[in-house]
XYZ file of N, CA and C in Angstrom:
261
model
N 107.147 114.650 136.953
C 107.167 116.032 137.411
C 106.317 116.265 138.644
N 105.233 115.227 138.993
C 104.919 115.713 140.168
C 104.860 114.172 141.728
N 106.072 113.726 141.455
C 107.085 113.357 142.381
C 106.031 112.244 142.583
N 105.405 111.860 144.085
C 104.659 110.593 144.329
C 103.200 111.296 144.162
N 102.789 112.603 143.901
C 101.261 112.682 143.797
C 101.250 112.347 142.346
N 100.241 111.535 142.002
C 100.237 111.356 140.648
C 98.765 111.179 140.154
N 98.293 111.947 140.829
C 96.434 111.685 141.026
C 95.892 112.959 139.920
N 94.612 112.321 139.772
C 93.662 112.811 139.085
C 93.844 114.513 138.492
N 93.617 115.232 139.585
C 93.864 116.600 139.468
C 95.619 116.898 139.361
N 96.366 116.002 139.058
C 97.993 116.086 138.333
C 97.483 115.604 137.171
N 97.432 114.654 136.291
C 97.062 114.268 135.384
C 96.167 115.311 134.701
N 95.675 115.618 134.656
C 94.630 116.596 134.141
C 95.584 117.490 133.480
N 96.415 117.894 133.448
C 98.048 118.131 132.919
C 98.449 117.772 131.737
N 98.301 116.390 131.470
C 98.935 115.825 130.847
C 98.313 115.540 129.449
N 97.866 116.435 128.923
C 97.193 116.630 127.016
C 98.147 116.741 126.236
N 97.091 116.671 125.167
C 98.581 116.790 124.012
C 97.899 118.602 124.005
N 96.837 119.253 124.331
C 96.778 120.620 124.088
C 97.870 121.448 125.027
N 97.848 120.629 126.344
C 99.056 121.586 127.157
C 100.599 121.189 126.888
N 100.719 120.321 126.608
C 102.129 120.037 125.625
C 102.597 121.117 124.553
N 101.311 121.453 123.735
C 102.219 122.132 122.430
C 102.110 123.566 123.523
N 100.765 123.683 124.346
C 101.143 125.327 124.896
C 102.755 125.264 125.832
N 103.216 124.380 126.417
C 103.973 124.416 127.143
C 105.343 124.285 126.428
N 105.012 123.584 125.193
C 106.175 124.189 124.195
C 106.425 125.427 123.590
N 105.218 126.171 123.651
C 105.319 127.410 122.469
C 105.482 128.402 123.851
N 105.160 128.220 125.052
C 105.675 129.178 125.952
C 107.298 129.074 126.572
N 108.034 128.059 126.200
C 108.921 127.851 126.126
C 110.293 128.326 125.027
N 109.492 128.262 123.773
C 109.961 129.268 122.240
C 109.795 130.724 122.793
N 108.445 130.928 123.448
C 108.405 132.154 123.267
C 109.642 132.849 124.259
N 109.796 132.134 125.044
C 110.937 132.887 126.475
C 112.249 132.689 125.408
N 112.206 131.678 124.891
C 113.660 131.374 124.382
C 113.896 132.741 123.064
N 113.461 133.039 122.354
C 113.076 133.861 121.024
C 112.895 135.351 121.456
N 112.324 135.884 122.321
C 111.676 136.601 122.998
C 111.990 137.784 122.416
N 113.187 138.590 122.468
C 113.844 139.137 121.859
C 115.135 139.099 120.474
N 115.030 138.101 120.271
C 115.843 137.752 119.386
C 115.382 137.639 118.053
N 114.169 137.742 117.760
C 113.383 137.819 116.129
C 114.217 136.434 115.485
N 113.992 135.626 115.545
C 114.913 133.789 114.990
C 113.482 133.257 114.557
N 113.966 132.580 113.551
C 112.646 131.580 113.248
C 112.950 130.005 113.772
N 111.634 129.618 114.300
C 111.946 128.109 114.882
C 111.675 127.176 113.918
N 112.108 126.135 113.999
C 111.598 125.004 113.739
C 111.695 123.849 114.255
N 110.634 123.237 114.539
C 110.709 121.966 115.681
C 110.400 120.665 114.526
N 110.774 119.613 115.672
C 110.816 118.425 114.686
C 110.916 116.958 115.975
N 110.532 115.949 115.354
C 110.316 114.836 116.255
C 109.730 113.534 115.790
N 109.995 112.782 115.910
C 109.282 111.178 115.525
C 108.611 110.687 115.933
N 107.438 110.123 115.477
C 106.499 109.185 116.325
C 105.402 110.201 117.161
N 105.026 109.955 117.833
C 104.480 111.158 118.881
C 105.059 112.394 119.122
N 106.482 112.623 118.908
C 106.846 113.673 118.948
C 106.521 114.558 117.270
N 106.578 113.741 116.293
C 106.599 113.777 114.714
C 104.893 114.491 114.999
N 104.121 114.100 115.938
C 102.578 114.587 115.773
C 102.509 116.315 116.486
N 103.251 115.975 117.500
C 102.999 117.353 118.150
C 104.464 118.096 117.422
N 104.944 117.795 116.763
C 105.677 119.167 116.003
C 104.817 119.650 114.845
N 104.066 118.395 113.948
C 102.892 119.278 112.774
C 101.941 120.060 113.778
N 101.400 119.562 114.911
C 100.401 120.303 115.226
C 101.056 121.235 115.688
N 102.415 121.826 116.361
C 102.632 123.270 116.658
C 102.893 123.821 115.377
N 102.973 123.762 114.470
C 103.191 124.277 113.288
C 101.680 125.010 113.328
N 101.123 123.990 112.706
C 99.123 124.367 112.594
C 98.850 125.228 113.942
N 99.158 124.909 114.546
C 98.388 126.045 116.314
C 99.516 127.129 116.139
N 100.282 127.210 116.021
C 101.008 128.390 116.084
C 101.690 128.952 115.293
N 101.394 128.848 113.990
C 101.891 129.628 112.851
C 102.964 130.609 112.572
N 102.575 131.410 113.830
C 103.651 132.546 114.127
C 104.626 132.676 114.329
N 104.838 131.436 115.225
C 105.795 131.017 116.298
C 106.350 130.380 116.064
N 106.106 129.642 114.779
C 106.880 128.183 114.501
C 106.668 128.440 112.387
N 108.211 128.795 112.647
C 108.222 128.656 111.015
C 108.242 127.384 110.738
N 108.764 126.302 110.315
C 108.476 124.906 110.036
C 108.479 123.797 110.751
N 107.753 122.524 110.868
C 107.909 121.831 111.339
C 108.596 120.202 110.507
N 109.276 119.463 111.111
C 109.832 118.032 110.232
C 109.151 116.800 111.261
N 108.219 116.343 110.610
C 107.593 115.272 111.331
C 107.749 113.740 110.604
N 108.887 113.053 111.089
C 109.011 112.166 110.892
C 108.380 110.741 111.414
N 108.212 110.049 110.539
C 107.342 108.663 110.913
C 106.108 108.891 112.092
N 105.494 110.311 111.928
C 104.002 110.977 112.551
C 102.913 110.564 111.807
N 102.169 109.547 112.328
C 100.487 109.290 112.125
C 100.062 110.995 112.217
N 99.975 111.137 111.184
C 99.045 112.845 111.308
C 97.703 112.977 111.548
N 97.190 111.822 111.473
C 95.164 111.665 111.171
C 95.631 110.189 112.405
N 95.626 110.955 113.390
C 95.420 109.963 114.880
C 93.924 110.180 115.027
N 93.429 108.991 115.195
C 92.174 108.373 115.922
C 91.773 107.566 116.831
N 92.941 107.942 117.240
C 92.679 106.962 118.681
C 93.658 106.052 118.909
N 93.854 105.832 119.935
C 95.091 104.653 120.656
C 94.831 103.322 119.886
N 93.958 102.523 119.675
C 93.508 101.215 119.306
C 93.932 101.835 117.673
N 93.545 102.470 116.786
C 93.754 102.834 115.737
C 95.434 103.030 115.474
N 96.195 104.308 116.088
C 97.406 103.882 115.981
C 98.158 102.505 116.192
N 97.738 101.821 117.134
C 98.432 100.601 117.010
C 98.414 99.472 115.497
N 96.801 99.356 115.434
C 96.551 98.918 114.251
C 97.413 99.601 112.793
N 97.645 100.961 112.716
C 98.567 101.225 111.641
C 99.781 100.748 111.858
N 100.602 100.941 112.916
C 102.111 100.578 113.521
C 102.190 99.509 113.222
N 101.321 98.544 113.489
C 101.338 96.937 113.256
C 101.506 96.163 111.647
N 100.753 97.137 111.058
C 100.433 97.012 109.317
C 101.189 97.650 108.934
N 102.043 98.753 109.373
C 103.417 99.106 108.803
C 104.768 98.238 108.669
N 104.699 97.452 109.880
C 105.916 96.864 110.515
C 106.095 95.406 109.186
């Protein structure tokens, strides 16, 4: 998304906190007027940030389906180590 700059102050972007906001401001335009209940859903990394928009946004997100989601992530070196002992 930001073409050949890909530096420091772009990155700074790239959380999992501005992910779920940039999802739930995305529900919210989509829903806006329409009173619908959402529910998001996703695997793997996506399986993590659909429980956590559930938990951060309650309101906004009637259920979430998180499939094959490490929910208790601790870190990059840690997920791998589970992925590995799953497999």
């Amino acid at each position: 998304p930001f073409g050949q700059d890909f530096s420091k102050q772009q990155a700074q972007y790239l959380t999992v906190e501005q992910a779920l906001e940039d999802y739930a401001e995305l529900i919210r335009s989509l829903v806006a007027a329409r009173q619908r209940s959402v529910v998001v859903f996703g695997g793997s990394y996506g399986g993590m940030l659909s429980s956590w928009m559930r938990v951060r946004y309650p309101k906004l997100v009637f259920a979430a389906v998180a499939s094959s989601a490490p929910l208790r992530f601790e870190g990059v070196k840690n997920f791998f180590r589970l992925v590995t002992e799953a497999a």
